[in-house]
């Protein structure tokens, strides 16, 4: 194997690594038993920081077969390297949809569990792993263990959201959700400021899907002006005549590819401010509604392949935090004001509502989560340290799947069951067979 430059979606950090692929579990077992160096499992590299980075990487991308699909019950069995995009191509024509999806369909099922991804429906339907019936994990002890929410529960809980540190997820069995069409009936509602945005989230909380885009450059009475988007899978009677001709159509909108890295100066406060201004004004009415295909609602950025290049060669970090319900409004106001004062407005700022969740190491807790993209530049990380303190003082935490620079102390403070998680990692991975740059930085495997 030769060295290749590897990074996750944020293109920060980058490192050289040996990447091993496999198409049978026996190949992975032979590789792990023969190598004497730490390895990290990796799917499609769509986490943002350094969670799936190590000098030796075990890629699941060739382990991507669909094993069984029960079209009557909506239950899918697959290998962990299959992507949600590939899953949708098979299940949508039969009237099923993935139970939870993040903002890209180009993640693997194994990665969805390792990050325990959430979507626009967390307040109603939880995380991806809440829909997993069972999975096989090749642990650091060399055992292939089948675990699920009601058996081998300890391993299951430490693996969902565990960033690949208990073992290699191989086979997954999970539930899908029934749909009548591949379209979403959506409403978009403009909010004049943060107070109105919170009020709208509560007013529309019965919708299965909700998400809000925030204009980070507004201040004063306009602080937090935004557009709330809510939606439901459309019923047949809500479709247009042309949509009714193929209501379960698989949609593909990969139209463009970002050909090169943009210069670092392309995304500057002026260009981001201009984008935010125009995006808010594109909706001319307070309320707009209509039916869109699932790509337009769930995966708008997937239409531009390699869109991460627009942040330049230095890359970017996505800073995503969650705050408890009782401190969310105060915390968001504080953080948006600090971003404004620093002149660091984010090109993408996405606010979502989380429902109740109290798993071992999964990110969500009941409250609000905000994701912000910042190009890597001088002075950014000290500023994010400042935001970390705000988040933790208000009882919140950062998302491991987006993290590239959190301190060990911040990790331990944000995740109250972190010590229990570390104990379980040591139980199932006693020799640190599985390790990552992030795990070492956070003190999980040291």
PDB file of C-alpha atoms in Angstrom, residues 164-428:
ATOM      1  CA  UNK A 164     -15.365   3.705  15.349  1.00  0.00           C
ATOM      2  CA  UNK A 165     -13.386   3.108  18.537  1.00  0.00           C
ATOM      3  CA  UNK A 166     -15.095  -0.087  19.756  1.00  0.00           C
ATOM      4  CA  UNK A 167     -14.627  -1.854  16.440  1.00  0.00           C
ATOM      5  CA  UNK A 168     -15.434  -2.179  12.765  1.00  0.00           C
ATOM      6  CA  UNK A 169     -19.178  -2.179  12.050  1.00  0.00           C
ATOM      7  CA  UNK A 170     -19.729  -4.793   9.345  1.00  0.00           C
ATOM      8  CA  UNK A 171     -23.391  -5.852   8.931  1.00  0.00           C
ATOM      9  CA  UNK A 172     -26.385  -3.651   9.802  1.00  0.00           C
ATOM     10  CA  UNK A 173     -30.091  -4.457  10.077  1.00  0.00           C
ATOM     11  CA  UNK A 174     -32.346  -1.405  10.324  1.00  0.00           C
ATOM     12  CA  UNK A 175     -35.919  -0.186   9.895  1.00  0.00           C
ATOM     13  CA  UNK A 176     -37.075   2.125   7.124  1.00  0.00           C
ATOM     14  CA  UNK A 177     -40.061   4.486   7.186  1.00  0.00           C
ATOM     15  CA  UNK A 178     -43.024   4.174   4.796  1.00  0.00           C
ATOM     16  CA  UNK A 179     -43.742   6.984   2.331  1.00  0.00           C
ATOM     17  CA  UNK A 180     -46.457   7.480  -0.283  1.00  0.00           C
ATOM     18  CA  UNK A 181     -44.218   9.552  -2.531  1.00  0.00           C
ATOM     19  CA  UNK A 182     -40.631  10.681  -2.951  1.00  0.00           C
ATOM     20  CA  UNK A 183     -41.683  14.316  -2.523  1.00  0.00           C
ATOM     21  CA  UNK A 184     -41.863  16.598   0.489  1.00  0.00           C
ATOM     22  CA  UNK A 185     -44.646  19.087   1.096  1.00  0.00           C
ATOM     23  CA  UNK A 186     -42.754  21.978   2.657  1.00  0.00           C
ATOM     24  CA  UNK A 187     -43.449  25.377   4.143  1.00  0.00           C
ATOM     25  CA  UNK A 188     -40.881  28.153   4.444  1.00  0.00           C
ATOM     26  CA  UNK A 189     -41.592  30.883   6.980  1.00  0.00           C
ATOM     27  CA  UNK A 190     -39.472  33.997   7.427  1.00  0.00           C
ATOM     28  CA  UNK A 191     -38.576  35.087  10.957  1.00  0.00           C
ATOM     29  CA  UNK A 192     -37.596  38.693  11.661  1.00  0.00           C
ATOM     30  CA  UNK A 193     -35.290  37.807  14.535  1.00  0.00           C
ATOM     31  CA  UNK A 194     -34.228  35.092  16.965  1.00  0.00           C
ATOM     32  CA  UNK A 195     -37.260  35.455  19.242  1.00  0.00           C
ATOM     33  CA  UNK A 196     -39.612  34.935  16.335  1.00  0.00           C
ATOM     34  CA  UNK A 197     -37.501  31.997  15.112  1.00  0.00           C
ATOM     35  CA  UNK A 198     -37.919  30.225  18.457  1.00  0.00           C
ATOM     36  CA  UNK A 199     -41.630  30.990  18.469  1.00  0.00           C
ATOM     37  CA  UNK A 200     -41.974  29.508  14.980  1.00  0.00           C
ATOM     38  CA  UNK A 201     -40.154  26.332  15.992  1.00  0.00           C
ATOM     39  CA  UNK A 202     -42.718  25.874  18.770  1.00  0.00           C
ATOM     40  CA  UNK A 203     -45.650  26.764  16.512  1.00  0.00           C
ATOM     41  CA  UNK A 204     -44.568  24.181  13.928  1.00  0.00           C
ATOM     42  CA  UNK A 205     -43.167  21.567  16.335  1.00  0.00           C
ATOM     43  CA  UNK A 206     -45.696  18.939  15.213  1.00  0.00           C
ATOM     44  CA  UNK A 207     -44.102  18.796  11.776  1.00  0.00           C
ATOM     45  CA  UNK A 208     -41.851  15.752  11.340  1.00  0.00           C
ATOM     46  CA  UNK A 209     -39.077  17.784   9.725  1.00  0.00           C
ATOM     47  CA  UNK A 210     -37.907  21.257  10.676  1.00  0.00           C
ATOM     48  CA  UNK A 211     -34.729  23.260  10.170  1.00  0.00           C
ATOM     49  CA  UNK A 212     -33.881  26.950  10.080  1.00  0.00           C
ATOM     50  CA  UNK A 213     -31.251  28.902   8.159  1.00  0.00           C
ATOM     51  CA  UNK A 214     -29.937  31.934  10.075  1.00  0.00           C
ATOM     52  CA  UNK A 215     -28.411  35.143   8.716  1.00  0.00           C
ATOM     53  CA  UNK A 216     -25.413  35.466  11.039  1.00  0.00           C
ATOM     54  CA  UNK A 217     -24.630  39.035  10.022  1.00  0.00           C
ATOM     55  CA  UNK A 218     -27.703  40.673  11.501  1.00  0.00           C
ATOM     56  CA  UNK A 219     -27.535  42.564  14.793  1.00  0.00           C
ATOM     57  CA  UNK A 220     -29.822  44.389  17.205  1.00  0.00           C
ATOM     58  CA  UNK A 221     -33.534  43.882  16.613  1.00  0.00           C
ATOM     59  CA  UNK A 222     -32.738  41.793  13.495  1.00  0.00           C
ATOM     60  CA  UNK A 223     -30.351  39.429  15.303  1.00  0.00           C
ATOM     61  CA  UNK A 224     -31.078  35.882  14.195  1.00  0.00           C
ATOM     62  CA  UNK A 225     -33.381  36.699  11.286  1.00  0.00           C
ATOM     63  CA  UNK A 226     -33.955  33.438   9.527  1.00  0.00           C
ATOM     64  CA  UNK A 227     -36.073  31.165   7.368  1.00  0.00           C
ATOM     65  CA  UNK A 228     -37.727  28.152   8.998  1.00  0.00           C
ATOM     66  CA  UNK A 229     -38.352  25.181   6.714  1.00  0.00           C
ATOM     67  CA  UNK A 230     -40.787  22.464   7.806  1.00  0.00           C
ATOM     68  CA  UNK A 231     -42.046  19.499   5.873  1.00  0.00           C
ATOM     69  CA  UNK A 232     -43.763  16.132   5.626  1.00  0.00           C
ATOM     70  CA  UNK A 233     -43.512  13.339   3.089  1.00  0.00           C
ATOM     71  CA  UNK A 234     -46.152  14.317   0.548  1.00  0.00           C
ATOM     72  CA  UNK A 235     -49.352  12.371   0.058  1.00  0.00           C
ATOM     73  CA  UNK A 236     -50.435  11.527  -3.491  1.00  0.00           C
ATOM     74  CA  UNK A 237     -53.157  14.152  -3.520  1.00  0.00           C
ATOM     75  CA  UNK A 238     -50.551  16.838  -2.782  1.00  0.00           C
ATOM     76  CA  UNK A 239     -48.559  16.090  -5.947  1.00  0.00           C
ATOM     77  CA  UNK A 240     -48.815  17.882  -9.266  1.00  0.00           C
ATOM     78  CA  UNK A 241     -50.072  16.025 -12.317  1.00  0.00           C
ATOM     79  CA  UNK A 242     -46.527  15.441 -13.570  1.00  0.00           C
ATOM     80  CA  UNK A 243     -45.346  14.263 -10.130  1.00  0.00           C
ATOM     81  CA  UNK A 244     -48.250  11.802  -9.910  1.00  0.00           C
ATOM     82  CA  UNK A 245     -47.041  10.031 -13.039  1.00  0.00           C
ATOM     83  CA  UNK A 246     -44.079   8.654 -11.076  1.00  0.00           C
ATOM     84  CA  UNK A 247     -44.702   9.427  -7.386  1.00  0.00           C
ATOM     85  CA  UNK A 248     -41.875   7.202  -6.150  1.00  0.00           C
ATOM     86  CA  UNK A 249     -39.248   8.464  -8.554  1.00  0.00           C
ATOM     87  CA  UNK A 250     -35.609   8.294  -7.486  1.00  0.00           C
ATOM     88  CA  UNK A 251     -34.278  11.798  -7.883  1.00  0.00           C
ATOM     89  CA  UNK A 252     -30.754  12.649  -8.911  1.00  0.00           C
ATOM     90  CA  UNK A 253     -29.666  16.277  -8.972  1.00  0.00           C
ATOM     91  CA  UNK A 254     -25.903  16.061  -9.138  1.00  0.00           C
ATOM     92  CA  UNK A 255     -25.608  18.888 -11.600  1.00  0.00           C
ATOM     93  CA  UNK A 256     -22.287  20.556 -10.925  1.00  0.00           C
ATOM     94  CA  UNK A 257     -18.831  19.790  -9.611  1.00  0.00           C
ATOM     95  CA  UNK A 258     -16.664  22.393  -7.922  1.00  0.00           C
ATOM     96  CA  UNK A 259     -13.681  22.025 -10.282  1.00  0.00           C
ATOM     97  CA  UNK A 260     -10.950  23.643  -8.179  1.00  0.00           C
ATOM     98  CA  UNK A 261     -10.323  25.037  -4.732  1.00  0.00           C
ATOM     99  CA  UNK A 262     -11.453  28.642  -4.556  1.00  0.00           C
ATOM    100  CA  UNK A 263      -8.878  31.199  -3.379  1.00  0.00           C
ATOM    101  CA  UNK A 264      -8.984  31.629   0.379  1.00  0.00           C
ATOM    102  CA  UNK A 265     -10.129  35.239  -0.025  1.00  0.00           C
ATOM    103  CA  UNK A 266     -13.245  34.234  -2.006  1.00  0.00           C
ATOM    104  CA  UNK A 267     -15.256  33.667   1.160  1.00  0.00           C
ATOM    105  CA  UNK A 268     -14.803  36.904   3.047  1.00  0.00           C
ATOM    106  CA  UNK A 269     -17.175  38.886   5.265  1.00  0.00           C
ATOM    107  CA  UNK A 270     -18.416  40.906   2.272  1.00  0.00           C
ATOM    108  CA  UNK A 271     -19.215  37.891   0.075  1.00  0.00           C
ATOM    109  CA  UNK A 272     -20.826  35.977   2.962  1.00  0.00           C
ATOM    110  CA  UNK A 273     -22.854  39.028   3.987  1.00  0.00           C
ATOM    111  CA  UNK A 274     -24.041  39.444   0.387  1.00  0.00           C
ATOM    112  CA  UNK A 275     -25.059  35.784   0.156  1.00  0.00           C
ATOM    113  CA  UNK A 276     -26.986  35.994   3.432  1.00  0.00           C
ATOM    114  CA  UNK A 277     -28.748  39.173   2.307  1.00  0.00           C
ATOM    115  CA  UNK A 278     -29.847  37.677  -1.003  1.00  0.00           C
ATOM    116  CA  UNK A 279     -30.815  34.304   0.489  1.00  0.00           C
ATOM    117  CA  UNK A 280     -33.159  35.950   2.976  1.00  0.00           C
ATOM    118  CA  UNK A 281     -34.714  38.139   0.295  1.00  0.00           C
ATOM    119  CA  UNK A 282     -35.275  35.294  -2.164  1.00  0.00           C
ATOM    120  CA  UNK A 283     -38.494  34.519  -0.294  1.00  0.00           C
ATOM    121  CA  UNK A 284     -40.714  37.482  -1.148  1.00  0.00           C
ATOM    122  CA  UNK A 285     -43.578  36.332   1.080  1.00  0.00           C
ATOM    123  CA  UNK A 286     -43.742  35.623   4.798  1.00  0.00           C
ATOM    124  CA  UNK A 287     -44.970  32.080   4.059  1.00  0.00           C
ATOM    125  CA  UNK A 288     -44.193  30.029   0.979  1.00  0.00           C
ATOM    126  CA  UNK A 289     -45.231  26.433   0.467  1.00  0.00           C
ATOM    127  CA  UNK A 290     -45.153  23.724  -2.151  1.00  0.00           C
ATOM    128  CA  UNK A 291     -43.970  20.264  -3.071  1.00  0.00           C
ATOM    129  CA  UNK A 292     -40.299  19.541  -3.760  1.00  0.00           C
ATOM    130  CA  UNK A 293     -38.408  16.325  -4.387  1.00  0.00           C
ATOM    131  CA  UNK A 294     -36.437  14.800  -1.525  1.00  0.00           C
ATOM    132  CA  UNK A 295     -33.101  16.059  -2.874  1.00  0.00           C
ATOM    133  CA  UNK A 296     -34.276  19.644  -2.783  1.00  0.00           C
ATOM    134  CA  UNK A 297     -35.496  19.324   0.793  1.00  0.00           C
ATOM    135  CA  UNK A 298     -32.877  17.081   2.410  1.00  0.00           C
ATOM    136  CA  UNK A 299     -29.777  17.410   0.228  1.00  0.00           C
ATOM    137  CA  UNK A 300     -29.557  20.828  -1.467  1.00  0.00           C
ATOM    138  CA  UNK A 301     -25.758  20.969  -1.172  1.00  0.00           C
ATOM    139  CA  UNK A 302     -25.307  17.515  -2.727  1.00  0.00           C
ATOM    140  CA  UNK A 303     -26.239  19.136  -6.054  1.00  0.00           C
ATOM    141  CA  UNK A 304     -22.730  20.614  -6.103  1.00  0.00           C
ATOM    142  CA  UNK A 305     -20.197  17.840  -5.826  1.00  0.00           C
ATOM    143  CA  UNK A 306     -17.083  18.715  -3.824  1.00  0.00           C
ATOM    144  CA  UNK A 307     -18.655  21.960  -2.612  1.00  0.00           C
ATOM    145  CA  UNK A 308     -16.201  21.867   0.273  1.00  0.00           C
ATOM    146  CA  UNK A 309     -13.552  23.227  -2.117  1.00  0.00           C
ATOM    147  CA  UNK A 310     -15.159  26.659  -1.959  1.00  0.00           C
ATOM    148  CA  UNK A 311     -13.460  27.169   1.414  1.00  0.00           C
ATOM    149  CA  UNK A 312     -10.029  26.997  -0.177  1.00  0.00           C
ATOM    150  CA  UNK A 313      -7.085  24.680   0.343  1.00  0.00           C
ATOM    151  CA  UNK A 314      -6.785  25.459   4.054  1.00  0.00           C
ATOM    152  CA  UNK A 315     -10.224  23.963   4.554  1.00  0.00           C
ATOM    153  CA  UNK A 316     -12.861  24.801   7.126  1.00  0.00           C
ATOM    154  CA  UNK A 317     -14.261  23.596  10.419  1.00  0.00           C
ATOM    155  CA  UNK A 318     -17.919  23.101  11.089  1.00  0.00           C
ATOM    156  CA  UNK A 319     -18.648  24.191  14.635  1.00  0.00           C
ATOM    157  CA  UNK A 320     -21.799  22.443  15.840  1.00  0.00           C
ATOM    158  CA  UNK A 321     -23.016  22.663  19.400  1.00  0.00           C
ATOM    159  CA  UNK A 322     -26.199  21.845  21.277  1.00  0.00           C
ATOM    160  CA  UNK A 323     -27.607  23.705  24.277  1.00  0.00           C
ATOM    161  CA  UNK A 324     -30.254  22.486  26.730  1.00  0.00           C
ATOM    162  CA  UNK A 325     -33.742  23.816  26.087  1.00  0.00           C
ATOM    163  CA  UNK A 326     -33.654  26.185  29.074  1.00  0.00           C
ATOM    164  CA  UNK A 327     -30.419  27.910  27.968  1.00  0.00           C
ATOM    165  CA  UNK A 328     -30.777  27.723  24.179  1.00  0.00           C
ATOM    166  CA  UNK A 329     -32.208  31.189  23.578  1.00  0.00           C
ATOM    167  CA  UNK A 330     -29.700  32.940  25.849  1.00  0.00           C
ATOM    168  CA  UNK A 331     -26.784  30.946  24.437  1.00  0.00           C
ATOM    169  CA  UNK A 332     -27.647  31.483  20.792  1.00  0.00           C
ATOM    170  CA  UNK A 333     -28.047  35.217  21.315  1.00  0.00           C
ATOM    171  CA  UNK A 334     -24.673  35.364  23.060  1.00  0.00           C
ATOM    172  CA  UNK A 335     -22.868  33.335  20.377  1.00  0.00           C
ATOM    173  CA  UNK A 336     -24.426  35.200  17.430  1.00  0.00           C
ATOM    174  CA  UNK A 337     -23.397  38.498  19.021  1.00  0.00           C
ATOM    175  CA  UNK A 338     -19.837  37.242  19.494  1.00  0.00           C
ATOM    176  CA  UNK A 339     -19.654  36.089  15.855  1.00  0.00           C
ATOM    177  CA  UNK A 340     -20.857  39.490  14.722  1.00  0.00           C
ATOM    178  CA  UNK A 341     -18.398  41.330  16.923  1.00  0.00           C
ATOM    179  CA  UNK A 342     -15.593  39.212  15.487  1.00  0.00           C
ATOM    180  CA  UNK A 343     -16.796  39.713  11.891  1.00  0.00           C
ATOM    181  CA  UNK A 344     -16.727  35.973  11.271  1.00  0.00           C
ATOM    182  CA  UNK A 345     -20.228  35.355   9.914  1.00  0.00           C
ATOM    183  CA  UNK A 346     -20.810  31.826   8.722  1.00  0.00           C
ATOM    184  CA  UNK A 347     -21.724  31.019   5.106  1.00  0.00           C
ATOM    185  CA  UNK A 348     -23.990  28.273   6.412  1.00  0.00           C
ATOM    186  CA  UNK A 349     -25.741  28.544   9.778  1.00  0.00           C
ATOM    187  CA  UNK A 350     -28.305  25.853  10.463  1.00  0.00           C
ATOM    188  CA  UNK A 351     -30.525  25.674  13.548  1.00  0.00           C
ATOM    189  CA  UNK A 352     -32.411  22.511  14.498  1.00  0.00           C
ATOM    190  CA  UNK A 353     -34.602  21.345  17.370  1.00  0.00           C
ATOM    191  CA  UNK A 354     -33.614  18.191  19.256  1.00  0.00           C
ATOM    192  CA  UNK A 355     -36.001  16.000  21.210  1.00  0.00           C
ATOM    193  CA  UNK A 356     -35.207  14.031  24.351  1.00  0.00           C
ATOM    194  CA  UNK A 357     -32.160  11.772  24.185  1.00  0.00           C
ATOM    195  CA  UNK A 358     -29.816  10.437  26.831  1.00  0.00           C
ATOM    196  CA  UNK A 359     -27.509   7.868  25.264  1.00  0.00           C
ATOM    197  CA  UNK A 360     -24.003   7.020  26.373  1.00  0.00           C
ATOM    198  CA  UNK A 361     -22.026   9.091  23.861  1.00  0.00           C
ATOM    199  CA  UNK A 362     -24.469  10.338  21.187  1.00  0.00           C
ATOM    200  CA  UNK A 363     -24.437  14.073  20.579  1.00  0.00           C
ATOM    201  CA  UNK A 364     -28.097  15.193  20.887  1.00  0.00           C
ATOM    202  CA  UNK A 365     -29.799  16.353  24.050  1.00  0.00           C
ATOM    203  CA  UNK A 366     -33.192  18.071  24.292  1.00  0.00           C
ATOM    204  CA  UNK A 367     -32.666  21.623  23.105  1.00  0.00           C
ATOM    205  CA  UNK A 368     -31.414  23.495  20.050  1.00  0.00           C
ATOM    206  CA  UNK A 369     -28.335  22.822  17.935  1.00  0.00           C
ATOM    207  CA  UNK A 370     -26.573  25.311  15.686  1.00  0.00           C
ATOM    208  CA  UNK A 371     -24.016  24.380  12.999  1.00  0.00           C
ATOM    209  CA  UNK A 372     -21.646  27.033  11.650  1.00  0.00           C
ATOM    210  CA  UNK A 373     -18.986  26.829   8.933  1.00  0.00           C
ATOM    211  CA  UNK A 374     -15.783  28.815   9.404  1.00  0.00           C
ATOM    212  CA  UNK A 375     -12.830  28.852   6.963  1.00  0.00           C
ATOM    213  CA  UNK A 376      -9.580  27.989   8.721  1.00  0.00           C
ATOM    214  CA  UNK A 377      -7.674  31.214   9.274  1.00  0.00           C
ATOM    215  CA  UNK A 378      -5.461  32.924  11.812  1.00  0.00           C
ATOM    216  CA  UNK A 379      -7.266  33.652  15.069  1.00  0.00           C
ATOM    217  CA  UNK A 380     -10.132  31.241  14.442  1.00  0.00           C
ATOM    218  CA  UNK A 381      -9.252  28.573  16.986  1.00  0.00           C
ATOM    219  CA  UNK A 382      -8.799  30.949  19.979  1.00  0.00           C
ATOM    220  CA  UNK A 383     -12.213  32.379  19.096  1.00  0.00           C
ATOM    221  CA  UNK A 384     -13.739  28.874  19.010  1.00  0.00           C
ATOM    222  CA  UNK A 385     -12.164  28.214  22.413  1.00  0.00           C
ATOM    223  CA  UNK A 386     -14.085  31.272  23.597  1.00  0.00           C
ATOM    224  CA  UNK A 387     -17.320  29.821  22.182  1.00  0.00           C
ATOM    225  CA  UNK A 388     -16.544  26.460  23.810  1.00  0.00           C
ATOM    226  CA  UNK A 389     -16.622  28.154  27.214  1.00  0.00           C
ATOM    227  CA  UNK A 390     -20.008  29.723  26.482  1.00  0.00           C
ATOM    228  CA  UNK A 391     -21.404  26.375  25.357  1.00  0.00           C
ATOM    229  CA  UNK A 392     -20.105  24.441  28.332  1.00  0.00           C
ATOM    230  CA  UNK A 393     -21.047  27.080  30.905  1.00  0.00           C
ATOM    231  CA  UNK A 394     -24.626  26.756  29.633  1.00  0.00           C
ATOM    232  CA  UNK A 395     -24.626  22.957  29.885  1.00  0.00           C
ATOM    233  CA  UNK A 396     -24.089  22.200  26.196  1.00  0.00           C
ATOM    234  CA  UNK A 397     -21.580  20.213  24.175  1.00  0.00           C
ATOM    235  CA  UNK A 398     -19.895  19.908  20.758  1.00  0.00           C
ATOM    236  CA  UNK A 399     -20.538  17.269  18.082  1.00  0.00           C
ATOM    237  CA  UNK A 400     -17.688  14.749  17.851  1.00  0.00           C
ATOM    238  CA  UNK A 401     -18.401  14.103  14.180  1.00  0.00           C
ATOM    239  CA  UNK A 402     -17.681  17.756  13.362  1.00  0.00           C
ATOM    240  CA  UNK A 403     -14.835  18.280  15.809  1.00  0.00           C
ATOM    241  CA  UNK A 404     -11.231  18.968  14.818  1.00  0.00           C
ATOM    242  CA  UNK A 405      -9.864  20.924  17.785  1.00  0.00           C
ATOM    243  CA  UNK A 406     -11.840  20.432  21.009  1.00  0.00           C
ATOM    244  CA  UNK A 407      -9.760  19.951  24.173  1.00  0.00           C
ATOM    245  CA  UNK A 408      -9.885  16.845  26.353  1.00  0.00           C
ATOM    246  CA  UNK A 409     -11.283  18.935  29.193  1.00  0.00           C
ATOM    247  CA  UNK A 410     -14.090  20.275  27.013  1.00  0.00           C
ATOM    248  CA  UNK A 411     -14.948  16.726  25.887  1.00  0.00           C
ATOM    249  CA  UNK A 412     -15.133  15.420  29.448  1.00  0.00           C
ATOM    250  CA  UNK A 413     -17.223  18.390  30.553  1.00  0.00           C
ATOM    251  CA  UNK A 414     -19.644  18.183  27.637  1.00  0.00           C
ATOM    252  CA  UNK A 415     -20.248  14.438  27.758  1.00  0.00           C
ATOM    253  CA  UNK A 416     -21.149  13.496  31.354  1.00  0.00           C
ATOM    254  CA  UNK A 417     -20.806   9.750  30.641  1.00  0.00           C
ATOM    255  CA  UNK A 418     -17.458  10.102  28.858  1.00  0.00           C
ATOM    256  CA  UNK A 419     -15.549   8.127  31.509  1.00  0.00           C
ATOM    257  CA  UNK A 420     -18.002   5.230  31.140  1.00  0.00           C
ATOM    258  CA  UNK A 421     -17.545   5.376  27.365  1.00  0.00           C
ATOM    259  CA  UNK A 422     -13.751   5.331  27.741  1.00  0.00           C
ATOM    260  CA  UNK A 423     -14.017   2.290  30.021  1.00  0.00           C
ATOM    261  CA  UNK A 424     -16.058   0.437  27.398  1.00  0.00           C
ATOM    262  CA  UNK A 425     -13.636   1.394  24.621  1.00  0.00           C
ATOM    263  CA  UNK A 426     -10.854  -0.141  26.710  1.00  0.00           C
ATOM    264  CA  UNK A 427     -12.972  -3.285  27.248  1.00  0.00           C
ATOM    265  CA  UNK A 428     -13.706  -3.891  23.558  1.00  0.00           C
TER     266      UNK A 428
END
